[in-house]
Each structure stands twice: as C-alpha cells, then as structure tokens.
GROMACS .gro file of C-alpha atoms in nm:
model
  142
    1SER     CA    1  -9.747  -5.617   9.804
    2ARG     CA    2  -9.507  -5.444  10.034
    3ASN     CA    3  -9.335  -5.776  10.086
    4LEU     CA    4  -9.301  -5.828   9.717
    5ILE     CA    5  -9.147  -5.488   9.674
    6LEU     CA    6  -8.909  -5.557   9.962
    7GLU     CA    7  -8.823  -5.896   9.820
    8LYS     CA    8  -8.766  -5.743   9.480
    9GLN     CA    9  -8.540  -5.475   9.634
   10ASN     CA   10  -8.368  -5.743   9.836
   11LEU     CA   11  -8.305  -5.947   9.523
   12GLU     CA   12  -8.176  -5.640   9.342
   13LEU     CA   13  -7.947  -5.560   9.634
   14ASN     CA   14  -7.829  -5.919   9.649
   15MET     CA   15  -7.757  -5.903   9.276
   16LYS     CA   16  -7.565  -5.579   9.327
   17VAL     CA   17  -7.374  -5.731   9.620
   18LYS     CA   18  -7.289  -6.037   9.410
   19LYS     CA   19  -7.183  -5.811   9.124
   20VAL     CA   20  -6.968  -5.596   9.355
   21SER     CA   21  -6.826  -5.910   9.518
   22LYS     CA   22  -6.742  -6.053   9.178
   23THR     CA   23  -6.580  -5.723   9.077
   24LEU     CA   24  -6.383  -5.721   9.400
   25VAL     CA   25  -6.271  -6.080   9.342
   26ASP     CA   26  -6.170  -5.988   8.985
   27TYR     CA   27  -5.976  -5.687   9.114
   28ARG     CA   28  -5.814  -5.901   9.380
   29ASN     CA   29  -5.714  -6.162   9.123
   30LYS     CA   30  -5.577  -5.891   8.896
   31MET     CA   31  -5.387  -5.739   9.188
   32ASP     CA   32  -5.247  -6.080   9.281
   33GLU     CA   33  -5.146  -6.134   8.919
   34ALA     CA   34  -4.990  -5.786   8.904
   35ALA     CA   35  -4.813  -5.846   9.236
   36GLY     CA   36  -4.679  -6.177   9.106
   37LEU     CA   37  -4.564  -6.011   8.785
   38PHE     CA   38  -4.409  -5.728   8.988
   39GLU     CA   39  -4.238  -5.978   9.217
   40ARG     CA   40  -4.098  -6.170   8.917
   41LYS     CA   41  -3.977  -5.847   8.756
   42LEU     CA   42  -3.825  -5.730   9.083
   43THR     CA   43  -3.653  -6.067   9.133
   44SER     CA   44  -3.524  -6.053   8.777
   45LEU     CA   45  -3.391  -5.700   8.833
   46LEU     CA   46  -3.224  -5.802   9.158
   47ASN     CA   47  -3.060  -6.099   8.983
   48THR     CA   48  -2.943  -5.868   8.704
   49ILE     CA   49  -2.800  -5.622   8.957
   50THR     CA   50  -2.622  -5.905   9.140
   51LYS     CA   51  -2.475  -6.032   8.812
   52LEU     CA   52  -2.366  -5.681   8.711
   53GLU     CA   53  -2.199  -5.629   9.048
   54SER     CA   54  -2.018  -5.961   9.010
   55ASP     CA   55  -1.911  -5.872   8.655
   56ASN     CA   56  -1.801  -5.531   8.777
   57LYS     CA   57  -1.583  -5.688   9.049
   58GLU     CA   58  -1.429  -5.923   8.792
   59LYS     CA   59  -1.362  -5.636   8.549
   60THR     CA   60  -1.213  -5.430   8.832
   61LYS     CA   61  -0.977  -5.719   8.916
   62GLN     CA   62  -0.882  -5.751   8.549
   63LEU     CA   63  -0.817  -5.377   8.527
   64GLU     CA   64  -0.602  -5.389   8.840
   65GLU     CA   65  -0.405  -5.681   8.694
   66LEU     CA   66  -0.376  -5.497   8.363
   67GLY     CA   67  -0.250  -5.192   8.551
   68LYS     CA   68   0.012  -5.405   8.724
   69VAL     CA   69   0.115  -5.560   8.392
   70ARG     CA   70   0.140  -5.215   8.233
   71GLU     CA   71   0.344  -5.090   8.527
   72SER     CA   72   0.572  -5.392   8.496
   73ASN     CA   73   0.600  -5.339   8.120
   74THR     CA   74   0.688  -4.974   8.174
   75ILE     CA   75   0.965  -5.071   8.415
   76ILE     CA   76   1.094  -5.334   8.172
   77LYS     CA   77   1.074  -5.083   7.884
   78LYS     CA   78   1.271  -4.823   8.081
   79GLY     CA   79   1.528  -5.088   8.169
   80LEU     CA   80   1.560  -5.192   7.805
   81GLU     CA   81   1.591  -4.828   7.695
   82THR     CA   82   1.865  -4.773   7.952
   83LYS     CA   83   2.040  -5.094   7.840
   84ASN     CA   84   2.010  -4.990   7.474
   85GLN     CA   85   2.151  -4.646   7.555
   86GLN     CA   86   2.441  -4.809   7.738
   87ASP     CA   87   2.501  -5.047   7.447
   88VAL     CA   88   2.491  -4.761   7.198
   89GLN     CA   89   2.724  -4.554   7.416
   90GLU     CA   90   2.964  -4.848   7.448
   91GLU     CA   91   2.948  -4.896   7.072
   92VAL     CA   92   3.009  -4.525   7.014
   93ASP     CA   93   3.293  -4.530   7.266
   94GLY     CA   94   3.434  -4.836   7.090
   95GLU     CA   95   3.408  -4.660   6.754
   96ASP     CA   96   3.577  -4.354   6.904
   97ASP     CA   97   3.859  -4.579   7.030
   98GLU     CA   98   3.889  -4.740   6.686
   99GLU     CA   99   3.890  -4.398   6.520
  100GLN     CA  100   4.157  -4.276   6.760
  101VAL     CA  101   4.370  -4.584   6.690
  102GLU     CA  102   4.326  -4.534   6.315
  103GLU     CA  103   4.411  -4.165   6.345
  104GLN     CA  104   4.720  -4.245   6.552
  105GLN     CA  105   4.828  -4.506   6.300
  106GLU     CA  106   4.775  -4.258   6.015
  107GLU     CA  107   4.972  -3.990   6.202
  108GLN     CA  108   5.253  -4.236   6.272
  109GLN     CA  109   5.256  -4.342   5.908
  110GLU     CA  110   5.262  -3.977   5.794
  111GLU     CA  111   5.546  -3.901   6.036
  112GLN     CA  112   5.732  -4.208   5.917
  113GLU     CA  113   5.682  -4.108   5.554
  114ALA     CA  114   5.795  -3.753   5.634
  115GLU     CA  115   6.105  -3.888   5.809
  116GLU     CA  116   6.179  -4.117   5.516
  117GLU     CA  117   6.135  -3.826   5.277
  118GLN     CA  118   6.369  -3.612   5.484
  119GLU     CA  119   6.622  -3.895   5.490
  120GLN     CA  120   6.595  -3.929   5.113
  121GLN     CA  121   6.641  -3.555   5.075
  122LEU     CA  122   6.942  -3.563   5.307
  123GLU     CA  123   7.087  -3.861   5.121
  124GLY     CA  124   7.020  -3.681   4.795
  125ALA     CA  125   7.187  -3.369   4.926
  126GLU     CA  126   7.482  -3.570   5.055
  127GLY     CA  127   7.500  -3.749   4.722
  128GLU     CA  128   7.505  -3.417   4.540
  129GLU     CA  129   7.782  -3.292   4.769
  130GLU     CA  130   7.979  -3.606   4.703
  131ASP     CA  131   7.916  -3.570   4.332
  132GLU     CA  132   8.030  -3.211   4.350
  133GLU     CA  133   8.336  -3.312   4.549
  134ASP     CA  134   8.406  -3.587   4.298
  135GLU     CA  135   8.366  -3.338   4.013
  136GLU     CA  136   8.596  -3.091   4.188
  137GLU     CA  137   8.853  -3.363   4.242
  138GLU     CA  138   8.828  -3.465   3.881
  139GLU     CA  139   8.868  -3.106   3.773
  140GLU     CA  140   9.171  -3.066   3.996
  141GLU     CA  141   9.324  -3.382   3.858
  142GLU     CA  142   9.277  -3.259   3.506
   0.00000   0.00000   0.00000
C-alpha cells in the first residue's frame, strides 16, 4: 500500500513536472517569439534611423546649395541695383545736360530778341529824329 501511495505521488509529481516543463517550453517559445518580434522592430527602427540620417544629409546639402544660390542672387541683385542706380544717374545727368542746353538756348534767344527789340527801338528813334529833321527842314523851306 505504501508503494501504491508512493507510485501515486510519483505519478502526480511526474504530471506536475510535465506540466511545469510544458509551461516552461511555452514561455520559452513566447520569449523566442517576443525576441524575434523585438529584433524585427529594432532592425526596422535602425533602418528608419539610417534612412532619416541619409535624408538629413541630403537636405543639409540642398540647404547649403540653396544658401549659396541665395548668396549669389544677393550679390547679383546688389550689382543690378548699383547698375540701375548708375543708369538712372546717367539718365538724370543727361536730362540735366539737356535742360541746361535748352535753358542756354532760351536765354540766347531772349537776349537775341532783346537785342533786336533794342535795335528796332533805336531805328525807330533814329527814324523819328530823321522825320523831325525832315519836318524842320520843310518848315524852314516854307
């Protein structure tokens, strides 16, 4: 009877050992599955990080090139502004020259007209004197 009890306990213990072993195997399988999932996720994250770093380098290069283009454009813009200012100044200077020429021509014309007017007045005055002289001579003859 003692043997039967021991055998029964042995069977129960064997069942418990098998159950614990099965549980351990299940846990191990789940851990392996979780580790595989973790490894895949980690690999995916590393690939994403690598891609982001690559994209970042590319964007940095593009920004540097854009900065150079902007710098170049700023230099060109300043050059064009300077050229435009020079052109405007030359145009203004040219207009000033034209205005001065026109003013000089007007002044010369006014002077010429004034001289002609004075000559006409002098001729008129001389003509009056001659007329007066002629009248005096006529009166004397009469």
